[in-house]
Amino acid sequence: MTKNAQKLSIVLASEELEKVHAASLIASVAAMSGMEVHLFVTMNGLVPFLKSTQAEGRFRTGVVGEALRAKAQPFTELIANGKELGTLKVYACALAMDVMNWSKADLIDVFDDVIGVSAFFNIAAGGAIVTM
Amino acid sequence: MAQATKTIDARGSFCPGPLMELIKATRAAEVGDVLEVLSNDAGSAKDIPEWAKKMGHTVLYVEEAEGYWKIAIKKER
C-alpha cells in the first residue's frame, strides 16, 4: 500500500473470526482516519455476517478469537463505528449469495449492496486492495 | 503542560476503543481544544499518536502513569 493511498478496499473471504475481526478493525480505523473504505465480503467470509450465525453465536475461532470474544468489541460494532464516523461501505458477493440461496435479508444490517466482481473493480479502481 | 479541555477515560477498553472515543470527542470539540485520553491498552498508546499525526493534530504528550497511559492531542483543524 502506498503512503498516500486514500482509498482502501478489503476482500474478506474467510469465516475465521480473527480474520473477520482484523478486516473489520482495519476497515473502521481507516474510515475514521479519513480514507474511503470498501469491504467486499465473499465466500465463507459471509457466514459470520448471517443473522443465524449471530443469533447462535457460533463462530470459527482459534485462541485469539476466543480472547477477542471475551474482551474486545464485536466486529459488527467496529463496522458500525466506521460507518458512523467515516466512509465505509460493505458489499456481499453476488456469486456466494446466489449459490447459497441467501438474500440480503439473511445478513445483518451492515451491507450496502450485493455486487459482483466487475462492480467491485469499478469501486476499488485507483486504490489499494488487500485480501484476507 | 497544557490544560486538557476534556479528558476521556477509556481504561478497560481494547484497541481501537480508546481511539474511537477520542475520534468522537475530537469531532465534537473546537479547534484549539486539548483532548486527553486515559488508556491501559498499550496498542492504543502507540496508535493514537499515529492517528493524530495522520489527521494533522498535535500530539502534546504520551505519558505513562501507574498502569495506564495519558495521551493528549490538540485539535488543529
XYZ file of N, CA, C and O in Angstrom:
836
model
N 0.847 -1.196 0.000
C 0.000 0.000 0.000
C 0.879 1.241 0.000
O 1.833 1.329 0.740
N 0.566 2.199 -0.832
C 1.362 3.421 -0.873
C 0.981 4.318 0.308
O -0.112 4.220 0.836
N 1.915 5.172 0.672
C 1.737 6.014 1.850
C 0.525 6.936 1.724
O -0.143 7.241 2.698
N 0.263 7.362 0.488
C -0.792 8.354 0.318
C -2.108 7.772 -0.185
O -2.998 8.504 -0.584
N -2.220 6.440 -0.157
C -3.454 5.829 -0.645
C -4.641 6.364 0.147
O -4.675 6.273 1.357
N -5.597 6.928 -0.537
C -6.764 7.486 0.131
C -7.965 6.567 -0.002
O -8.999 6.806 0.575
N -7.791 5.519 -0.810
C -8.896 4.568 -0.969
C -8.379 3.175 -0.673
O -7.352 2.758 -1.199
N -9.076 2.461 0.189
C -8.663 1.114 0.573
C -9.836 0.166 0.375
O -10.938 0.432 0.854
N -9.571 -0.930 -0.329
C -10.599 -1.956 -0.483
C -10.084 -3.256 0.116
O -8.941 -3.636 -0.112
N -10.926 -3.907 0.880
C -10.541 -5.146 1.565
C -11.451 -6.267 1.075
O -12.680 -6.109 1.056
N -10.815 -7.369 0.661
C -11.571 -8.550 0.271
C -11.481 -9.551 1.418
O -10.384 -9.994 1.772
N -12.608 -9.887 2.003
C -12.637 -10.839 3.106
C -13.286 -12.128 2.620
O -14.464 -12.145 2.287
N -12.490 -13.212 2.583
C -13.007 -14.476 2.047
C -12.985 -15.597 3.084
O -13.180 -16.755 2.746
N -12.744 -15.239 4.348
C -12.609 -16.270 5.389
C -13.635 -16.062 6.487
O -13.977 -14.931 6.825
N -14.111 -17.155 7.061
C -15.044 -17.045 8.188
C -14.324 -17.122 9.543
O -14.967 -17.054 10.588
N -12.990 -17.271 9.497
C -12.261 -17.298 10.775
C -12.447 -15.961 11.473
O -12.178 -14.910 10.893
N -12.870 -16.029 12.732
C -13.211 -14.796 13.447
C -12.034 -13.821 13.513
O -12.229 -12.607 13.437
N -10.826 -14.349 13.635
C -9.647 -13.475 13.707
C -9.503 -12.637 12.435
O -9.183 -11.456 12.501
N -9.736 -13.259 11.293
C -9.610 -12.518 10.030
C -10.770 -11.542 9.855
O -10.588 -10.431 9.370
N -11.952 -11.985 10.268
C -13.126 -11.113 10.170
C -12.921 -9.890 11.064
O -13.206 -8.750 10.669
N -12.391 -10.138 12.255
C -12.156 -9.047 13.205
C -11.074 -8.097 12.680
O -11.229 -6.873 12.729
N -9.979 -8.680 12.157
C -8.896 -7.844 11.629
C -9.396 -6.990 10.468
O -9.114 -5.790 10.395
N -10.155 -7.597 9.558
C -10.678 -6.844 8.406
C -11.592 -5.719 8.886
O -11.514 -4.581 8.394
N -12.437 -6.011 9.871
C -13.379 -5.008 10.381
C -12.641 -3.883 11.092
O -12.984 -2.704 10.958
N -11.593 -4.259 11.838
C -10.822 -3.262 12.595
C -10.046 -2.344 11.640
O -10.091 -1.116 11.765
N -9.373 -2.961 10.671
C -8.612 -2.157 9.704
C -9.557 -1.246 8.929
O -9.289 -0.057 8.746
N -10.694 -1.810 8.510
C -11.660 -1.013 7.744
C -12.167 0.166 8.562
O -12.230 1.299 8.066
N -12.511 -0.072 9.825
C -13.107 1.013 10.605
C -12.079 2.087 10.951
O -12.374 3.282 10.856
N -10.853 1.679 11.315
C -9.849 2.691 11.650
C -9.454 3.486 10.404
O -9.281 4.701 10.464
N -9.339 2.810 9.265
C -9.028 3.523 8.013
C -10.127 4.539 7.694
O -9.844 5.687 7.349
N -11.383 4.116 7.856
C -12.500 5.033 7.566
C -12.478 6.224 8.519
O -12.668 7.367 8.106
N -12.189 5.954 9.784
C -12.162 7.034 10.776
C -10.953 7.941 10.593
O -10.910 9.032 11.142
N -9.961 7.463 9.839
C -8.771 8.278 9.560
C -8.910 9.035 8.245
O -7.928 9.540 7.716
N -10.091 9.056 7.710
C -10.347 9.880 6.532
C -10.222 9.170 5.204
O -10.339 9.804 4.155
N -9.977 7.852 5.221
C -9.890 7.130 3.957
C -11.271 6.663 3.510
O -12.172 6.494 4.322
N -11.388 6.462 2.189
C -12.612 5.881 1.641
C -12.409 4.366 1.651
O -11.469 3.866 1.057
N -13.262 3.645 2.355
C -13.024 2.218 2.557
C -14.185 1.370 2.045
O -15.358 1.689 2.284
N -13.802 0.296 1.335
C -14.802 -0.642 0.812
C -14.453 -2.038 1.292
O -13.330 -2.502 1.094
N -15.395 -2.694 1.920
C -15.180 -4.062 2.412
C -16.065 -5.002 1.595
O -17.296 -4.915 1.632
N -15.400 -5.876 0.835
C -16.103 -6.830 -0.025
C -16.042 -8.192 0.658
O -14.971 -8.768 0.808
N -17.194 -8.690 1.080
C -17.240 -9.948 1.825
C -17.704 -11.052 0.891
O -18.797 -10.964 0.307
N -16.854 -12.069 0.745
C -17.161 -13.112 -0.225
C -16.975 -14.505 0.381
O -16.405 -14.659 1.467
N -17.460 -15.514 -0.302
C -17.320 -16.928 0.078
C -17.688 -17.149 1.554
O -18.625 -16.565 2.034
N -16.917 -17.977 2.261
C -17.257 -18.255 3.658
C -17.159 -17.024 4.551
O -17.627 -17.050 5.691
N -16.538 -15.968 4.043
C -16.472 -14.718 4.791
C -17.855 -14.212 5.167
O -18.016 -13.471 6.142
N -18.867 -14.613 4.400
C -20.231 -14.153 4.679
C -20.864 -14.855 5.882
O -21.800 -14.319 6.488
N -20.372 -16.038 6.212
C -21.016 -16.842 7.264
C -21.154 -16.103 8.603
O -22.234 -16.103 9.203
N -20.084 -15.424 9.093
C -20.239 -14.716 10.376
C -21.227 -13.548 10.312
O -21.673 -13.056 11.348
N -21.557 -13.124 9.095
C -22.468 -11.991 8.919
C -23.926 -12.427 8.774
O -24.810 -11.601 8.645
N -24.163 -13.753 8.784
C -25.544 -14.233 8.704
C -26.254 -13.977 10.029
O -25.668 -14.162 11.103
N -27.502 -13.573 9.943
C -28.283 -13.359 11.169
C -28.320 -14.639 12.002
O -28.263 -14.591 13.232
N -28.395 -15.799 11.323
C -28.463 -17.074 12.050
C -27.175 -17.342 12.826
O -27.211 -17.793 13.971
N -26.022 -17.035 12.219
C -24.738 -17.223 12.914
C -24.658 -16.305 14.128
O -24.234 -16.710 15.218
N -25.066 -15.062 13.932
C -25.026 -14.083 15.024
C -25.943 -14.512 16.171
O -25.580 -14.400 17.341
N -27.125 -15.048 15.809
C -28.092 -15.450 16.837
C -27.561 -16.627 17.646
O -27.725 -16.684 18.867
N -26.906 -17.561 16.943
C -26.378 -18.747 17.639
C -25.045 -18.457 18.319
O -24.615 -19.206 19.201
N -24.374 -17.383 17.884
C -23.066 -17.054 18.448
C -22.016 -18.111 18.144
O -21.104 -18.339 18.927
N -22.171 -18.768 17.006
C -21.216 -19.835 16.650
C -20.255 -19.357 15.590
O -20.593 -19.262 14.418
N -19.027 -19.036 16.028
C -18.015 -18.538 15.113
C -16.845 -19.503 15.083
O -16.546 -20.167 16.078
N -16.169 -19.565 13.932
C -14.961 -20.386 13.858
C -13.800 -19.571 14.416
O -13.480 -18.507 13.894
N -13.218 -20.038 15.499
C -12.148 -19.266 16.125
C -10.980 -20.149 16.559
O -11.134 -21.347 16.782
N -9.838 -19.504 16.701
C -8.688 -20.093 17.382
C -8.568 -19.437 18.746
O -9.533 -18.830 19.224
N -7.397 -19.503 19.348
C -7.244 -18.971 20.710
C -7.424 -17.457 20.771
O -8.010 -16.925 21.708
N -6.908 -16.762 19.752
C -7.035 -15.297 19.771
C -8.502 -14.902 19.623
O -8.982 -13.988 20.296
N -9.193 -15.625 18.760
C -10.619 -15.338 18.554
C -11.422 -15.487 19.841
O -12.321 -14.691 20.115
N -11.094 -16.504 20.630
C -11.793 -16.696 21.905
C -11.550 -15.505 22.830
O -12.463 -15.024 23.494
N -10.299 -15.040 22.853
C -9.969 -13.885 23.695
C -10.670 -12.626 23.189
O -11.157 -11.809 23.975
N -10.732 -12.484 21.863
C -11.432 -11.331 21.288
C -12.894 -11.340 21.708
O -13.462 -10.310 22.076
N -13.513 -12.525 21.650
C -14.933 -12.615 22.001
C -15.161 -12.250 23.459
O -16.168 -11.660 23.815
N -14.178 -12.597 24.309
C -14.326 -12.322 25.737
C -14.053 -10.857 26.069
O -14.664 -10.292 26.970
N -13.132 -10.225 25.318
C -12.634 -8.918 25.757
C -12.848 -7.756 24.800
O -12.927 -6.615 25.233
N -12.857 -8.024 23.501
C -12.851 -6.907 22.542
C -14.261 -6.576 22.063
O -15.205 -7.327 22.291
N -14.367 -5.435 21.397
C -15.646 -5.061 20.789
C -15.991 -6.070 19.702
O -15.110 -6.493 18.968
N -17.272 -6.446 19.540
C -17.629 -7.340 18.436
C -17.316 -6.673 17.092
O -17.379 -5.449 16.974
N -16.982 -7.497 16.082
C -16.619 -6.918 14.779
C -17.765 -6.118 14.178
O -17.557 -5.158 13.440
N -18.993 -6.497 14.516
C -20.141 -5.766 13.973
C -20.148 -4.316 14.485
O -20.518 -3.398 13.770
N -19.703 -4.144 15.737
C -19.638 -2.793 16.316
C -18.536 -1.967 15.660
O -18.696 -0.770 15.435
N -17.403 -2.634 15.362
C -16.303 -1.940 14.689
C -16.794 -1.392 13.349
O -16.535 -0.238 13.001
N -17.511 -2.229 12.614
C -18.018 -1.804 11.306
C -19.021 -0.661 11.473
O -18.975 0.337 10.750
N -19.913 -0.809 12.441
C -20.913 0.241 12.674
C -20.235 1.569 13.020
O -20.632 2.631 12.515
N -19.181 1.516 13.847
C -18.445 2.734 14.199
C -17.771 3.347 12.976
O -17.774 4.564 12.809
N -17.170 2.505 12.145
C -16.526 3.002 10.929
C -17.514 3.682 10.004
O -17.226 4.713 9.403
N -18.709 3.110 9.915
C -19.755 3.693 9.062
C -20.239 5.027 9.623
O -20.516 5.968 8.888
N -20.328 5.071 10.957
C -20.839 6.270 11.621
C -19.832 7.422 11.529
O -20.206 8.573 11.325
N -18.550 7.088 11.663
C -17.532 8.143 11.790
C -16.687 8.326 10.530
O -15.740 9.097 10.533
N -17.008 7.626 9.469
C -16.222 7.764 8.246
C -16.960 7.188 7.063
O -18.163 6.930 7.125
N -16.213 7.009 5.958
C -16.808 6.439 4.751
C -16.425 4.968 4.667
O -15.293 4.632 4.327
N -17.340 4.110 5.020
C -17.116 2.667 4.977
C -18.340 1.998 4.352
O -19.442 2.083 4.886
N -18.096 1.368 3.197
C -19.185 0.658 2.517
C -18.894 -0.839 2.579
O -17.740 -1.266 2.452
N -19.938 -1.626 2.767
C -19.784 -3.078 2.876
C -20.632 -3.748 1.798
O -21.805 -3.394 1.607
N -20.002 -4.689 1.085
C -20.694 -5.373 -0.008
C -20.634 -6.879 0.197
O -19.626 -7.420 0.657
N -21.711 -7.551 -0.204
C -21.725 -9.015 -0.203
C -21.528 -9.489 -1.638
O -22.024 -8.872 -2.584
N -20.801 -10.581 -1.790
C -20.507 -11.147 -3.104
C -21.756 -11.819 -3.690
O -22.341 -12.705 -3.064
N -22.118 -11.399 -4.895
C -23.335 -11.902 -5.530
C -23.260 -13.408 -5.796
O -24.247 -14.127 -5.623
N -22.097 -13.893 -6.208
C -21.966 -15.323 -6.519
C -22.223 -16.184 -5.280
O -23.021 -17.129 -5.320
N -21.547 -15.851 -4.170
C -21.724 -16.644 -2.949
C -23.177 -16.586 -2.477
O -23.745 -17.601 -2.052
N -23.794 -15.412 -2.583
C -25.194 -15.260 -2.178
C -26.089 -16.150 -3.043
O -27.001 -16.806 -2.551
N -25.795 -16.190 -4.369
C -26.615 -16.983 -5.295
C -26.479 -18.480 -5.047
O -27.473 -19.188 -4.945
N -25.218 -18.962 -4.931
C -25.057 -20.415 -4.782
C -25.613 -20.903 -3.441
O -26.031 -22.049 -3.317
N -25.621 -20.031 -2.450
C -26.160 -20.426 -1.143
C -27.647 -20.090 -1.011
O -28.266 -20.399 0.010
N -28.172 -19.423 -2.027
C -29.574 -19.014 -1.996
C -29.870 -18.099 -0.796
O -30.917 -18.194 -0.162
N -28.905 -17.236 -0.489
C -29.105 -16.254 0.566
C -29.569 -14.933 -0.046
O -29.231 -14.623 -1.199
N -30.324 -14.168 0.718
C -30.688 -12.818 0.283
C -30.136 -11.836 1.306
O -29.690 -12.234 2.390
N -30.194 -10.542 0.953
C -29.687 -9.506 1.845
C -30.379 -9.580 3.214
O -29.780 -9.258 4.234
N -31.626 -10.068 3.199
C -32.390 -10.171 4.458
C -31.816 -11.228 5.395
O -32.087 -11.218 6.598
N -31.025 -12.163 4.855
C -30.400 -13.188 5.708
C -29.177 -12.634 6.438
O -28.668 -13.258 7.374
N -28.692 -11.491 5.978
C -27.466 -10.910 6.541
C -27.812 -9.813 7.546
O -28.861 -9.182 7.454
N -26.885 -9.583 8.492
C -27.086 -8.485 9.431
C -27.035 -7.157 8.662
O -26.519 -7.092 7.549
N -27.556 -6.145 9.301
C -27.832 -4.897 8.596
C -26.605 -3.983 8.472
O -26.642 -2.841 8.924
N -25.522 -4.476 7.873
C -24.357 -3.612 7.631
C -24.031 -3.516 6.142
O -23.170 -2.740 5.740
N -24.744 -4.291 5.323
C -24.395 -4.348 3.903
C -25.069 -3.244 3.102
O -26.267 -3.010 3.241
N -24.262 -2.583 2.273
C -24.794 -1.528 1.433
C -25.367 -2.097 0.138
O -26.283 -1.525 -0.439
N -24.787 -3.237 -0.312
C -25.229 -3.775 -1.597
C -24.710 -5.193 -1.782
O -23.791 -5.622 -1.077
N -25.324 -5.898 -2.729
C -24.818 -7.200 -3.167
C -24.288 -6.982 -4.577
O -25.026 -6.533 -5.457
N -22.986 -7.235 -4.767
C -22.372 -6.896 -6.055
C -21.470 -8.023 -6.568
O -21.069 -8.908 -5.815
N -21.166 -7.962 -7.861
C -20.250 -8.914 -8.485
C -18.851 -8.329 -8.585
O -18.596 -7.185 -8.177
N -17.956 -9.114 -9.152
C -16.544 -8.718 -9.204
C -16.320 -7.479 -10.079
O -15.511 -6.610 -9.739
N -17.053 -7.380 -11.196
C -16.863 -6.210 -12.070
C -17.230 -4.923 -11.353
O -16.505 -3.926 -11.430
N -18.331 -4.965 -10.644
C -18.747 -3.778 -9.883
C -17.716 -3.462 -8.815
O -17.372 -2.300 -8.583
N -17.182 -4.514 -8.178
C -16.168 -4.299 -7.148
C -14.924 -3.636 -7.732
O -14.362 -2.714 -7.141
N -14.499 -4.090 -8.915
C -13.309 -3.486 -9.533
C -13.543 -2.016 -9.851
O -12.652 -1.189 -9.695
N -14.743 -1.689 -10.309
C -15.048 -0.279 -10.579
C -14.962 0.541 -9.299
O -14.434 1.655 -9.299
N -15.470 -0.024 -8.217
C -15.465 0.689 -6.936
C -14.042 0.824 -6.403
O -13.648 1.862 -5.869
N -13.248 -0.249 -6.571
C -11.905 -0.286 -5.980
C -10.856 0.419 -6.839
O -9.735 0.656 -6.379
N -11.215 0.758 -8.079
C -10.238 1.297 -9.040
C -9.464 2.480 -8.470
O -10.037 3.398 -7.882
N -8.145 2.433 -8.631
C -7.303 3.553 -8.218
C -6.862 3.500 -6.771
O -6.060 4.320 -6.333
N -7.356 2.538 -6.019
C -6.978 2.436 -4.609
C -6.228 1.151 -4.334
O -5.993 0.346 -5.235
N -5.858 0.967 -3.084
C -5.168 -0.257 -2.688
C -6.204 -1.340 -2.381
O -7.287 -1.051 -1.878
N -5.848 -2.589 -2.717
C -6.737 -3.715 -2.407
C -5.966 -4.715 -1.558
O -4.858 -5.116 -1.921
N -6.525 -5.088 -0.423
C -5.904 -6.146 0.382
C -6.893 -7.295 0.528
O -8.096 -7.091 0.575
N -6.344 -8.510 0.559
C -7.188 -9.707 0.648
C -6.927 -10.411 1.968
O -5.781 -10.559 2.387
N -7.992 -10.825 2.625
C -7.838 -11.518 3.906
C -8.606 -12.823 3.888
O -9.653 -12.919 3.350
N 2.514 22.057 31.238
C 1.666 21.132 30.473
C 0.329 21.794 30.168
O -0.251 22.451 31.034
N -0.126 21.625 28.938
C -1.399 22.237 28.540
C -2.559 21.635 29.330
O -2.564 20.446 29.617
N -3.481 22.484 29.701
C -4.656 22.034 30.435
C -5.623 21.360 29.459
O -5.943 21.923 28.420
N -6.050 20.147 29.796
C -6.969 19.430 28.905
C -8.356 20.075 28.934
O -8.875 20.403 29.997
N -8.924 20.291 27.753
C -10.291 20.788 27.653
C -11.244 19.687 28.091
O -12.263 19.923 28.728
N -10.872 18.448 27.724
C -11.735 17.311 28.036
C -10.863 16.082 28.250
O -9.894 15.891 27.520
N -11.176 15.301 29.254
C -10.459 14.042 29.487
C -11.414 12.885 29.246
O -12.544 12.886 29.728
N -10.938 11.928 28.455
C -11.754 10.751 28.139
C -11.126 9.556 28.838
O -9.978 9.211 28.562
N -11.861 8.936 29.728
C -11.336 7.767 30.436
C -11.750 6.505 29.683
O -12.883 6.060 29.772
N -10.797 5.961 28.896
C -11.090 4.753 28.103
C -10.370 3.542 28.684
O -10.129 2.573 27.982
N -10.041 3.608 29.959
C -9.362 2.470 30.577
C -10.305 1.272 30.625
O -11.497 1.428 30.917
N -9.775 0.108 30.306
C -10.618 -1.101 30.260
C -11.057 -1.448 28.852
O -11.584 -2.518 28.604
N -10.809 -0.526 27.930
C -11.236 -0.744 26.547
C -10.024 -1.109 25.686
O -8.974 -0.504 25.798
N -10.177 -2.123 24.837
C -9.078 -2.543 23.973
C -9.096 -1.785 22.648
O -10.113 -1.207 22.261
N -7.957 -1.834 21.951
C -7.811 -1.243 20.623
C -8.935 -1.696 19.711
O -9.194 -2.902 19.686
N -9.618 -0.874 18.962
C -9.401 0.569 18.838
C -10.364 1.398 19.676
O -10.640 2.533 19.333
N -10.874 0.846 20.775
C -11.852 1.568 21.602
C -11.415 2.960 22.022
O -12.128 3.939 21.797
N -10.207 3.085 22.642
C -9.769 4.425 23.060
C -9.644 5.400 21.888
O -10.007 6.573 22.007
N -9.170 4.892 20.741
C -9.060 5.748 19.553
C -10.445 6.206 19.091
O -10.657 7.370 18.772
N -11.391 5.273 19.096
C -12.754 5.631 18.673
C -13.352 6.686 19.589
O -13.999 7.623 19.135
N -13.123 6.519 20.896
C -13.638 7.512 21.847
C -13.016 8.881 21.585
O -13.690 9.909 21.631
N -11.709 8.873 21.296
C -11.018 10.132 21.016
C -11.535 10.772 19.725
O -11.732 11.989 19.664
N -11.760 9.945 18.705
C -12.252 10.486 17.435
C -13.627 11.128 17.623
O -13.890 12.227 17.137
N -14.487 10.467 18.397
C -15.817 11.039 18.659
C -15.680 12.384 19.375
O -16.349 13.361 19.028
N -14.789 12.418 20.370
C -14.602 13.656 21.148
C -13.994 14.755 20.273
O -14.365 15.930 20.398
N -13.073 14.366 19.378
C -12.428 15.354 18.505
C -13.444 16.000 17.571
O -13.413 17.193 17.307
N -14.371 15.167 17.084
C -15.413 15.705 16.194
C -16.247 16.764 16.890
O -16.647 17.747 16.288
N -16.536 16.516 18.169
C -17.412 17.419 18.914
C -16.659 18.646 19.437
O -17.272 19.624 19.838
N -15.314 18.589 19.409
C -14.513 19.659 20.017
C -14.319 20.837 19.060
O -14.595 20.749 17.872
N -13.830 21.937 19.618
C -13.483 23.118 18.823
C -12.002 23.059 18.477
O -11.211 22.457 19.218
N -11.616 23.710 17.373
C -10.196 23.813 17.016
C -9.465 24.515 18.168
O -9.952 25.520 18.690
N -8.333 23.950 18.578
C -7.575 24.519 19.688
C -7.819 23.792 21.002
O -7.038 23.935 21.951
N -8.898 23.007 21.065
C -9.178 22.242 22.294
C -8.108 21.169 22.511
O -7.571 20.610 21.550
N -7.820 20.896 23.775
C -6.875 19.837 24.125
C -7.673 18.652 24.673
O -8.458 18.791 25.612
N -7.485 17.503 24.049
C -8.221 16.302 24.446
C -7.249 15.277 25.003
O -6.252 14.956 24.368
N -7.556 14.800 26.181
C -6.684 13.830 26.839
C -7.429 12.495 26.952
O -8.591 12.460 27.321
N -6.719 11.414 26.607
C -7.293 10.067 26.719
C -6.519 9.285 27.763
O -5.289 9.309 27.767
N -7.228 8.588 28.634
C -6.598 7.656 29.562
C -6.859 6.260 29.031
O -7.996 5.902 28.723
N -5.791 5.466 28.878
C -5.943 4.134 28.303
C -4.951 3.171 28.936
O -3.789 3.515 29.115
N -5.406 1.971 29.255
C -4.453 0.979 29.749
C -4.109 -0.044 28.668
O -3.564 -1.103 28.929
N -4.425 0.306 27.439
C -4.154 -0.563 26.300
C -2.870 -0.076 25.618
O -2.816 1.030 25.093
N -1.823 -0.904 25.661
C -0.519 -0.476 25.136
C -0.580 -0.155 23.644
O 0.076 0.762 23.171
N -1.387 -0.923 22.903
C -1.520 -0.685 21.459
C -2.032 0.718 21.178
O -1.553 1.395 20.263
N -2.977 1.166 21.981
C -3.562 2.491 21.758
C -2.547 3.594 22.009
O -2.571 4.629 21.347
N -1.635 3.372 22.963
C -0.622 4.383 23.268
C 0.285 4.609 22.054
O 0.806 5.706 21.863
N 0.446 3.577 21.241
C 1.244 3.737 20.028
C 0.406 4.244 18.867
O 0.874 4.987 18.017
N -0.838 3.790 18.841
C -1.678 4.027 17.674
C -2.302 5.423 17.667
O -2.440 6.039 16.609
N -2.672 5.920 18.836
C -3.345 7.219 18.901
C -2.441 8.341 18.359
O -2.884 9.157 17.547
N -1.144 8.397 18.761
C -0.281 9.438 18.188
C -0.143 9.319 16.661
O -0.078 10.327 15.960
N -0.133 8.082 16.152
C -0.045 7.887 14.702
C -1.277 8.459 14.009
O -1.185 9.127 12.975
N -2.431 8.186 14.600
C -3.676 8.698 14.030
C -3.663 10.234 14.049
O -4.002 10.881 13.060
N -3.243 10.800 15.181
C -3.241 12.260 15.326
C -2.337 12.900 14.270
O -2.690 13.908 13.650
N -1.154 12.285 14.051
C -0.229 12.827 13.048
C -0.852 12.786 11.670
O -0.780 13.742 10.909
N -1.470 11.653 11.354
C -2.095 11.491 10.032
C -3.189 12.530 9.821
O -3.360 13.059 8.740
N -3.917 12.848 10.901
C -5.043 13.767 10.774
C -4.624 15.227 10.946
O -5.452 16.127 10.853
N -3.346 15.456 11.241
C -2.859 16.827 11.337
C -3.066 17.482 12.694
O -2.997 18.705 12.812
N -3.339 16.680 13.736
C -3.450 17.230 15.088
C -2.090 17.129 15.796
O -1.260 16.319 15.428
N -1.892 17.976 16.804
C -0.619 17.963 17.523
C -0.688 17.013 18.719
O -1.644 17.067 19.503
N 0.326 16.142 18.818
C 0.409 15.270 19.998
C 1.159 16.043 21.079
O 2.315 16.423 20.892
N 0.516 16.309 22.200
C 1.134 17.119 23.253
C 1.973 16.272 24.201
O 3.042 16.683 24.620
N 1.452 15.119 24.564
C 2.246 14.208 25.388
C 1.681 12.797 25.348
O 0.500 12.597 25.104
N 2.583 11.828 25.556
C 2.211 10.428 25.771
C 2.954 10.030 27.038
O 4.160 9.852 27.035
N 2.254 9.979 28.139
C 2.886 9.755 29.436
C 2.425 8.454 30.037
O 1.236 8.153 30.015
N 3.361 7.718 30.628
C 2.943 6.514 31.318
C 2.683 6.852 32.778
O 3.545 7.387 33.466
N 1.476 6.564 33.234
C 1.144 6.733 34.648
C 1.203 5.342 35.281
O 1.783 4.437 34.708
N 0.581 5.158 36.422
C 0.651 3.834 37.056
C -0.316 2.867 36.394
O -1.515 2.851 36.685
N 0.202 2.064 35.477
C -0.634 1.050 34.830
C -1.479 1.557 33.680
O -2.299 0.820 33.137
N -1.300 2.813 33.329
C -2.036 3.306 32.160
C -1.288 4.461 31.500
O -0.281 4.940 32.014
N -1.757 4.874 30.348
C -1.134 5.972 29.605
C -2.067 7.173 29.579
O -3.296 7.020 29.576
N -1.436 8.328 29.553
C -2.180 9.576 29.355
C -1.676 10.165 28.047
O -0.484 10.426 27.904
N -2.568 10.344 27.114
C -2.188 10.856 25.799
C -3.036 12.092 25.521
O -4.261 12.045 25.681
N -2.377 13.177 25.147
C -3.145 14.390 24.857
C -2.843 14.896 23.457
O -1.694 14.868 23.006
N -3.878 15.341 22.784
C -3.706 15.954 21.465
C -4.407 17.314 21.459
O -5.316 17.556 22.247
N -3.921 18.174 20.564
C -4.591 19.463 20.362
C -5.256 19.422 18.994
O -4.599 19.107 17.991
N -6.551 19.703 18.967
C -7.275 19.704 17.699
C -6.826 20.891 16.863
O -6.913 22.031 17.306
N -6.325 20.619 15.663
C -5.755 21.678 14.828
C -6.644 22.090 13.657
O -6.394 23.097 13.002
N -7.646 21.263 13.337
C -8.475 21.626 12.187
C -9.842 20.947 12.281
O -10.026 20.047 13.077
